[in-house]
Amino acid sequence: MNLSDVLAAHPEMKYLMFGGKGGLGKTTFSAAAAYHLAKQGRKVLVFSVDPQASLSDIFQRDIFGKGAVEIMPNLFAQEIDADRRIHGFQDDIRKKIKDRYGFDKVPDEIESYIAAASSEPAMEESAIFDAVVDIVVEGGFDYYIYDLVPLGHALYYLSMSSIYDQWINKVTELRSEMQKYDRVAAKLRSQEKTEEDEILTELEDIRRRINLSSSIFTDTKKTGFFFVVTPEEMIILDTKKAEGLFAKFGVPIAGFVVNRVIPERLLSEGIPDYLRHRIESQRAPLARIDETFKDRVVARVPEFERDITGMEMIARVSEQLFGAA
Ligand SMILES: Nc1ncnc2c1ncn2[C@@H]1O[C@H](COP(=O)(O)OP(=O)(O)OP(=O)(O)O)[C@@H](O)[C@H]1O
Ligand SMILES: [Mg+2]
């Protein structure tokens, strides 16, 4: 099956992701897939959860932190500004503290705590996570294409969601338990709503959001997770390993896209030895890819003569990505 067949066979598949090691072509294929689907009349949002976002580069437009920007009819792209979101979190916390304790201004000690917490790397991840949930909850698109971060980070992201979930389960359980007693006490003091109620509601809200975003990753029907590989032994080994790890987190792989295949037909065009050797050295890894991933290889994309930026190049890649496998 080629990529078009996979999508045609799964009409409910609306979240697409291209994963893989750094620099293999995730952003390129995210953009190319978005282009193809938009041309077919589907409304597509391709968005980046990468602090080093590069959708602006490939579309040759500065879209950072501007929400969903229309690139062409039906094609929208978005780069999430994690920093701005973190500032939003901080403002929320400040407001809550001021409201709850009736301060005009957040005390300095608490300010410095807020600043320290915000510089944690996990904070950036959480902010991105949160933004993704917002995008997905808001709806309005036929397809959502995640321009993913390199493998290690994607795994971190997944593991974080399952750990958060366990943690929140535990805390929620404890809090519900406590709430029973608290309610009795509150009744005695004739209070309407306890503080525990509010915290519990907030935790449940966080859990709902996390479940939603991790359920997207693990939902085979709605999500197509494709791995990008290149014809190199090390990359093939790493990809096999990664597939195993993803399976542990319950993320099934919908297919593999092979990138940077130097076309064999060049051999008949009187090319220099250098290039001939490069083509020959891709043969064994290409055969290994076929034997390892078999019919799950959904596309082979050639090495182009230049980088993939701008709509013309994106269109060329999309033809290859959705053409015959
Ligand atoms: N088939 C191809 N032919 C020529 N250049 C390509 C091809 N595929 C990708 N590139 C180029 O390789 C570079 C890396 O591609 P891309 O940015 O899509 O990778 P990535 O997996 O998103 O990287 P990162 O892990 O840094 O996000 C880019 O400059 C892109 O234009
Ligand atoms: Mg990228």
CSV table of C-alpha atoms and ligand atoms in Angstrom, one decimal:
chain,number,residue,atom,x,y,z
A,1,MET,CA,0.0,0.0,0.0
A,2,ASN,CA,1.2,3.5,-0.7
A,3,LEU,CA,0.5,6.5,1.5
A,4,SER,CA,-2.7,7.4,-0.5
A,5,ASP,CA,-4.0,3.9,-0.1
A,6,VAL,CA,-3.4,4.0,3.6
A,7,LEU,CA,-5.3,7.2,4.0
A,8,ALA,CA,-8.1,6.1,1.7
A,9,ALA,CA,-8.4,2.9,3.7
A,10,HIS,CA,-8.6,4.8,7.0
A,11,PRO,CA,-11.0,7.7,6.4
A,12,GLU,CA,-11.2,8.3,10.2
A,13,MET,CA,-7.5,8.8,10.4
A,14,LYS,CA,-7.2,12.5,11.0
A,15,TYR,CA,-4.0,12.9,13.0
A,16,LEU,CA,-0.9,12.3,11.0
A,17,MET,CA,2.7,12.3,12.4
A,18,PHE,CA,6.1,11.7,10.9
A,19,GLY,CA,8.6,10.5,13.4
A,20,GLY,CA,12.2,9.7,13.3
A,21,LYS,CA,15.7,10.8,14.1
A,22,GLY,CA,16.9,14.3,13.7
A,23,GLY,CA,17.2,15.7,10.1
A,24,LEU,CA,15.7,12.7,8.3
A,25,GLY,CA,12.8,14.6,6.8
A,26,LYS,CA,9.9,14.9,9.3
A,27,THR,CA,9.2,18.5,8.7
A,28,THR,CA,9.5,18.0,4.9
A,29,PHE,CA,7.0,15.2,4.9
A,30,SER,CA,4.6,17.0,7.3
A,31,ALA,CA,4.5,19.9,4.9
A,32,ALA,CA,4.3,17.7,1.8
A,33,ALA,CA,1.4,15.7,3.3
A,34,ALA,CA,-0.4,18.9,4.3
A,35,TYR,CA,0.1,20.2,0.7
A,36,HIS,CA,-1.3,17.1,-0.9
A,37,LEU,CA,-4.3,16.8,1.3
A,38,ALA,CA,-5.1,20.5,1.0
A,39,LYS,CA,-4.9,20.2,-2.8
A,40,GLN,CA,-7.5,17.4,-2.5
A,41,GLY,CA,-9.8,19.8,-0.9
A,42,ARG,CA,-9.3,18.7,2.7
A,43,LYS,CA,-8.8,21.4,5.4
A,44,VAL,CA,-5.4,20.8,7.0
A,45,LEU,CA,-3.5,22.2,9.9
A,46,VAL,CA,0.2,21.4,10.1
A,47,PHE,CA,1.7,22.5,13.3
A,48,SER,CA,4.9,22.3,15.1
A,49,VAL,CA,5.5,21.3,18.7
A,50,ASP,CA,9.2,21.9,18.3
A,51,PRO,CA,10.8,24.8,20.1
A,52,GLN,CA,13.2,24.9,17.2
A,53,ALA,CA,10.3,25.0,14.8
A,54,SER,CA,11.1,25.0,11.1
A,55,LEU,CA,7.8,25.3,9.4
A,56,SER,CA,8.6,29.0,8.8
A,57,ASP,CA,11.7,27.9,6.9
A,58,ILE,CA,10.0,25.3,4.7
A,59,PHE,CA,7.0,27.5,3.9
A,60,GLN,CA,9.3,30.6,3.6
A,61,ARG,CA,7.0,32.6,5.8
A,62,ASP,CA,7.4,33.8,9.4
A,63,ILE,CA,4.5,32.1,11.2
A,64,PHE,CA,6.0,31.8,14.6
A,65,GLY,CA,3.5,32.4,17.4
A,66,LYS,CA,0.9,33.8,15.0
A,67,GLY,CA,-1.7,31.0,15.5
A,68,ALA,CA,-2.9,29.1,12.4
A,69,VAL,CA,-1.7,31.0,9.3
A,70,GLU,CA,-3.3,30.3,6.0
A,71,ILE,CA,-0.5,29.3,3.6
A,72,MET,CA,-2.8,28.5,0.6
A,73,PRO,CA,-6.4,27.5,0.3
A,74,ASN,CA,-7.2,24.7,2.8
A,75,LEU,CA,-3.6,24.7,4.2
A,76,PHE,CA,-2.9,26.2,7.5
A,77,ALA,CA,0.4,26.1,9.4
A,78,GLN,CA,1.1,27.0,13.0
A,79,GLU,CA,4.2,27.2,15.2
A,80,ILE,CA,3.5,27.2,18.9
A,81,ASP,CA,5.2,29.9,20.9
A,82,ALA,CA,5.9,28.0,24.1
A,83,ASP,CA,7.4,31.1,25.9
A,84,ARG,CA,4.2,33.1,25.5
A,85,ARG,CA,2.2,30.2,26.9
A,86,ILE,CA,4.5,29.9,29.9
A,87,HIS,CA,3.9,33.6,30.5
A,88,GLY,CA,0.2,32.9,30.3
A,89,PHE,CA,0.6,30.1,32.9
A,90,GLN,CA,2.5,32.5,35.2
A,91,ASP,CA,-0.3,35.1,34.9
A,92,ASP,CA,-2.9,32.5,35.8
A,93,ILE,CA,-1.0,31.5,38.9
A,94,ARG,CA,-0.5,35.1,40.0
A,95,LYS,CA,-4.2,35.8,39.5
A,96,LYS,CA,-5.2,32.7,41.5
A,97,ILE,CA,-2.8,33.6,44.4
A,98,LYS,CA,-4.0,37.1,44.5
A,99,ASP,CA,-7.7,36.1,44.4
A,100,ARG,CA,-7.4,33.4,47.0
A,101,TYR,CA,-5.4,35.4,49.5
A,102,GLY,CA,-6.6,38.8,48.7
A,103,PHE,CA,-3.2,40.2,47.8
A,104,ASP,CA,-2.8,43.3,45.6
A,105,LYS,CA,0.5,42.0,44.5
A,106,VAL,CA,2.2,38.6,44.5
A,107,PRO,CA,4.8,38.5,47.3
A,108,ASP,CA,8.4,38.5,46.1
A,109,GLU,CA,9.2,35.1,47.5
A,110,ILE,CA,6.4,33.6,45.5
A,111,GLU,CA,7.4,35.6,42.4
A,112,SER,CA,10.9,34.0,42.6
A,113,TYR,CA,9.4,30.6,43.0
A,114,ILE,CA,7.2,31.2,39.9
A,115,ALA,CA,10.3,32.3,37.9
A,116,ALA,CA,12.3,29.2,39.0
A,117,ALA,CA,9.5,26.8,38.1
A,118,SER,CA,9.1,28.4,34.7
A,119,SER,CA,12.7,27.9,33.7
A,120,GLU,CA,12.4,24.1,34.2
A,121,PRO,CA,12.7,22.4,30.8
A,122,ALA,CA,9.6,20.4,31.7
A,123,MET,CA,7.7,23.6,31.7
A,124,GLU,CA,8.3,24.2,28.1
A,125,GLU,CA,7.2,20.7,27.3
A,126,SER,CA,4.1,21.1,29.3
A,127,ALA,CA,3.3,24.4,27.6
A,128,ILE,CA,3.6,22.8,24.2
A,129,PHE,CA,1.6,19.8,25.4
A,130,ASP,CA,-1.1,22.2,26.5
A,131,ALA,CA,-1.1,24.1,23.3
A,132,VAL,CA,-1.5,20.9,21.3
A,133,VAL,CA,-4.5,19.9,23.4
A,134,ASP,CA,-6.1,23.3,22.7
A,135,ILE,CA,-5.6,22.9,19.0
A,136,VAL,CA,-7.1,19.5,18.9
A,137,VAL,CA,-10.0,20.4,21.2
A,138,GLU,CA,-10.8,23.4,19.1
A,139,GLY,CA,-11.3,21.3,16.0
A,140,GLY,CA,-12.3,22.7,12.6
A,141,PHE,CA,-9.8,20.8,10.4
A,142,ASP,CA,-10.1,17.5,8.5
A,143,TYR,CA,-6.5,16.7,9.2
A,144,TYR,CA,-4.0,17.6,11.8
A,145,ILE,CA,-0.4,17.0,11.0
A,146,TYR,CA,2.1,17.1,13.9
A,147,ASP,CA,5.5,18.2,12.8
A,148,LEU,CA,7.3,16.2,15.5
A,149,VAL,CA,10.5,16.6,17.3
A,150,PRO,CA,13.3,14.0,16.9
A,151,LEU,CA,12.7,10.6,18.3
A,152,GLY,CA,14.2,10.9,21.7
A,153,HIS,CA,12.0,13.9,22.5
A,154,ALA,CA,8.9,12.3,21.1
A,155,LEU,CA,9.5,9.3,23.4
A,156,TYR,CA,10.0,11.7,26.3
A,157,TYR,CA,6.7,13.3,25.4
A,158,LEU,CA,4.9,10.0,25.4
A,159,SER,CA,6.5,8.8,28.6
A,160,MET,CA,5.7,12.1,30.3
A,161,SER,CA,2.1,11.7,29.4
A,162,SER,CA,1.8,8.2,30.9
A,163,ILE,CA,3.7,9.2,34.0
A,164,TYR,CA,1.6,12.3,34.5
A,165,ASP,CA,-1.5,10.2,34.1
A,166,GLN,CA,-0.4,7.8,36.8
A,167,TRP,CA,0.6,10.6,39.1
A,168,ILE,CA,-2.7,12.4,38.6
A,169,ASN,CA,-4.7,9.3,39.1
A,170,LYS,CA,-3.0,8.7,42.4
A,171,VAL,CA,-3.5,12.3,43.6
A,172,THR,CA,-7.1,12.4,42.4
A,173,GLU,CA,-7.9,9.2,44.2
A,174,LEU,CA,-6.4,10.6,47.5
A,175,ARG,CA,-8.2,13.8,47.1
A,176,SER,CA,-11.6,12.3,46.4
A,177,GLU,CA,-11.0,10.2,49.6
A,178,MET,CA,-10.2,13.4,51.5
A,179,GLN,CA,-13.0,15.2,50.0
A,180,LYS,CA,-15.6,13.0,51.7
A,181,TYR,CA,-14.3,13.9,55.1
A,182,ASP,CA,-13.8,17.5,54.1
A,183,ARG,CA,-17.4,17.8,53.0
A,184,VAL,CA,-18.6,16.6,56.4
A,185,ALA,CA,-16.4,19.2,58.0
A,186,ALA,CA,-17.6,21.9,55.6
A,187,LYS,CA,-21.2,21.1,56.4
A,188,LEU,CA,-20.4,21.5,60.0
A,189,ARG,CA,-18.8,24.9,59.2
A,190,SER,CA,-21.7,25.5,56.8
A,191,GLN,CA,-19.3,26.4,53.9
A,192,GLU,CA,-20.6,26.0,50.4
A,193,LYS,CA,-17.6,24.8,48.5
A,194,THR,CA,-14.3,23.5,49.9
A,195,GLU,CA,-10.8,24.4,48.6
A,196,GLU,CA,-10.3,20.7,48.0
A,197,ASP,CA,-13.2,20.8,45.5
A,198,GLU,CA,-11.4,23.4,43.5
A,199,ILE,CA,-8.1,21.6,43.5
A,200,LEU,CA,-9.7,18.4,42.6
A,201,THR,CA,-11.6,20.0,39.7
A,202,GLU,CA,-8.4,21.4,38.4
A,203,LEU,CA,-6.6,18.1,38.6
A,204,GLU,CA,-9.4,16.3,36.9
A,205,ASP,CA,-9.2,18.9,34.2
A,206,ILE,CA,-5.5,18.4,33.7
A,207,ARG,CA,-6.0,14.7,33.6
A,208,ARG,CA,-8.7,15.0,31.0
A,209,ARG,CA,-6.4,17.1,28.8
A,210,ILE,CA,-3.5,14.7,29.2
A,211,ASN,CA,-5.6,11.7,28.5
A,212,LEU,CA,-7.0,13.4,25.4
A,213,SER,CA,-3.5,14.1,24.0
A,214,SER,CA,-2.1,10.7,24.8
A,215,SER,CA,-5.2,9.0,23.5
A,216,ILE,CA,-4.6,10.6,20.2
A,217,PHE,CA,-1.1,9.1,20.0
A,218,THR,CA,-2.3,5.6,20.8
A,219,ASP,CA,-5.6,5.6,18.8
A,220,THR,CA,-4.8,3.4,15.8
A,221,LYS,CA,-8.0,4.5,14.0
A,222,LYS,CA,-7.6,8.2,14.3
A,223,THR,CA,-3.8,8.4,14.3
A,224,GLY,CA,-1.3,7.5,11.6
A,225,PHE,CA,2.2,7.5,12.9
A,226,PHE,CA,4.8,7.1,10.2
A,227,PHE,CA,8.5,6.7,10.6
A,228,VAL,CA,11.0,8.3,8.3
A,229,VAL,CA,14.0,6.2,7.5
A,230,THR,CA,17.0,6.7,5.2
A,231,PRO,CA,19.0,3.9,3.5
A,232,GLU,CA,21.7,3.7,6.1
A,233,GLU,CA,22.3,0.7,8.3
A,234,MET,CA,22.5,2.7,11.6
A,235,ILE,CA,19.3,4.5,10.9
A,236,ILE,CA,17.5,1.2,10.2
A,237,LEU,CA,18.8,-0.3,13.4
A,238,ASP,CA,17.7,2.8,15.4
A,239,THR,CA,14.3,2.8,13.7
A,240,LYS,CA,13.7,-0.9,14.6
A,241,LYS,CA,14.6,-0.1,18.2
A,242,ALA,CA,12.4,2.9,18.3
A,243,GLU,CA,9.5,0.9,16.9
A,244,GLY,CA,9.8,-1.5,19.9
A,245,LEU,CA,9.9,1.4,22.3
A,246,PHE,CA,6.8,3.0,20.7
A,247,ALA,CA,5.0,-0.3,20.9
A,248,LYS,CA,5.7,-0.3,24.7
A,249,PHE,CA,3.8,3.0,24.9
A,250,GLY,CA,1.0,1.6,22.8
A,251,VAL,CA,1.8,3.7,19.8
A,252,PRO,CA,1.3,1.6,16.6
A,253,ILE,CA,3.2,2.4,13.5
A,254,ALA,CA,1.1,3.0,10.4
A,255,GLY,CA,4.0,2.9,7.9
A,256,PHE,CA,7.5,3.7,7.0
A,257,VAL,CA,8.6,6.4,4.5
A,258,VAL,CA,12.1,6.0,3.0
A,259,ASN,CA,13.7,9.3,2.2
A,260,ARG,CA,16.8,10.3,0.2
A,261,VAL,CA,16.9,7.4,-2.2
A,262,ILE,CA,19.3,8.3,-5.0
A,263,PRO,CA,17.5,7.3,-8.3
A,264,GLU,CA,18.9,4.2,-10.0
A,265,ARG,CA,18.0,5.6,-13.4
A,266,LEU,CA,20.9,8.0,-13.0
A,267,LEU,CA,23.3,5.1,-13.6
A,268,SER,CA,22.4,5.1,-17.3
A,269,GLU,CA,23.1,8.8,-17.6
A,270,GLY,CA,26.9,8.7,-17.6
A,271,ILE,CA,27.3,10.0,-14.0
A,272,PRO,CA,30.6,10.4,-12.2
A,273,ASP,CA,32.0,7.4,-10.1
A,274,TYR,CA,31.3,9.3,-6.9
A,275,LEU,CA,27.6,9.3,-7.5
A,276,ARG,CA,27.6,5.7,-8.9
A,277,HIS,CA,29.2,4.5,-5.7
A,278,ARG,CA,26.6,6.4,-3.6
A,279,ILE,CA,23.8,4.6,-5.5
A,280,GLU,CA,25.5,1.3,-5.1
A,281,SER,CA,26.0,1.7,-1.4
A,282,GLN,CA,22.3,2.4,-0.9
A,283,ARG,CA,21.3,-1.0,-2.4
A,284,ALA,CA,22.0,-3.2,0.6
A,285,PRO,CA,20.3,-0.9,3.1
A,286,LEU,CA,17.3,-0.5,0.8
A,287,ALA,CA,17.0,-4.3,0.6
A,288,ARG,CA,17.3,-4.4,4.3
A,289,ILE,CA,14.5,-1.9,4.7
A,290,ASP,CA,12.3,-4.0,2.5
A,291,GLU,CA,13.0,-7.1,4.4
A,292,THR,CA,12.6,-5.5,7.8
A,293,PHE,CA,9.5,-3.4,7.3
A,294,LYS,CA,8.1,-5.3,4.3
A,295,ASP,CA,4.7,-4.1,3.0
A,296,ARG,CA,4.6,-1.4,5.6
A,297,VAL,CA,6.9,0.8,3.5
A,298,VAL,CA,4.4,3.3,2.1
A,299,ALA,CA,6.7,5.5,0.0
A,300,ARG,CA,10.2,6.0,-1.3
A,301,VAL,CA,11.2,9.6,-1.8
A,302,PRO,CA,14.2,10.5,-3.9
A,303,GLU,CA,17.1,12.7,-2.9
A,304,PHE,CA,16.4,16.0,-4.6
A,305,GLU,CA,19.0,18.3,-6.1
A,306,ARG,CA,18.4,20.9,-3.5
A,307,ASP,CA,16.8,21.5,0.0
A,308,ILE,CA,13.1,21.4,0.3
A,309,THR,CA,11.8,24.9,0.8
A,310,GLY,CA,9.0,26.8,-0.9
A,311,MET,CA,5.8,25.5,-2.4
A,312,GLU,CA,7.3,24.3,-5.6
A,313,MET,CA,9.7,21.9,-3.9
A,314,ILE,CA,7.0,20.9,-1.4
A,315,ALA,CA,4.7,20.0,-4.3
A,316,ARG,CA,7.5,17.9,-5.9
A,317,VAL,CA,8.0,16.0,-2.7
A,318,SER,CA,4.3,15.5,-2.2
A,319,GLU,CA,4.0,13.9,-5.7
A,320,GLN,CA,6.7,11.4,-4.7
A,321,LEU,CA,5.3,10.8,-1.2
A,322,PHE,CA,1.8,10.0,-2.5
A,323,GLY,CA,2.8,8.4,-5.7
A,324,ALA,CA,3.3,4.7,-6.2
A,325,ALA,CA,5.3,3.0,-3.4
B,1,LIG,N1,14.5,14.1,-0.3
B,1,LIG,C1,15.2,15.1,0.0
B,1,LIG,N2,16.0,15.7,-0.9
B,1,LIG,C2,16.7,16.8,-0.6
B,1,LIG,N3,16.7,17.4,0.6
B,1,LIG,C3,16.0,16.9,1.6
B,1,LIG,C4,15.1,15.7,1.4
B,1,LIG,N4,14.5,15.5,2.5
B,1,LIG,C5,14.8,16.4,3.4
B,1,LIG,N5,15.7,17.3,2.9
B,1,LIG,C6,16.4,18.4,3.5
B,1,LIG,O1,17.0,17.9,4.7
B,1,LIG,C7,17.0,18.8,5.7
B,1,LIG,C8,16.3,18.1,6.9
B,1,LIG,O2,15.0,17.8,6.6
B,1,LIG,P1,13.8,18.1,7.7
B,1,LIG,O3,14.0,19.5,8.3
B,1,LIG,O4,12.5,17.8,7.0
B,1,LIG,O5,14.2,17.0,8.7
B,1,LIG,P2,13.5,16.9,10.2
B,1,LIG,O6,13.5,15.4,10.4
B,1,LIG,O7,12.3,17.6,10.3
B,1,LIG,O8,14.7,17.5,11.1
B,1,LIG,P3,14.6,17.8,12.7
B,1,LIG,O9,14.8,16.5,13.4
B,1,LIG,O10,15.7,18.8,12.8
B,1,LIG,O11,13.2,18.5,12.9
B,1,LIG,C9,16.2,20.0,5.2
B,1,LIG,O12,17.2,20.9,4.8
B,1,LIG,C10,15.5,19.4,4.0
B,1,LIG,O13,15.2,20.4,3.1
B,2,MG,MG,11.8,19.1,11.8
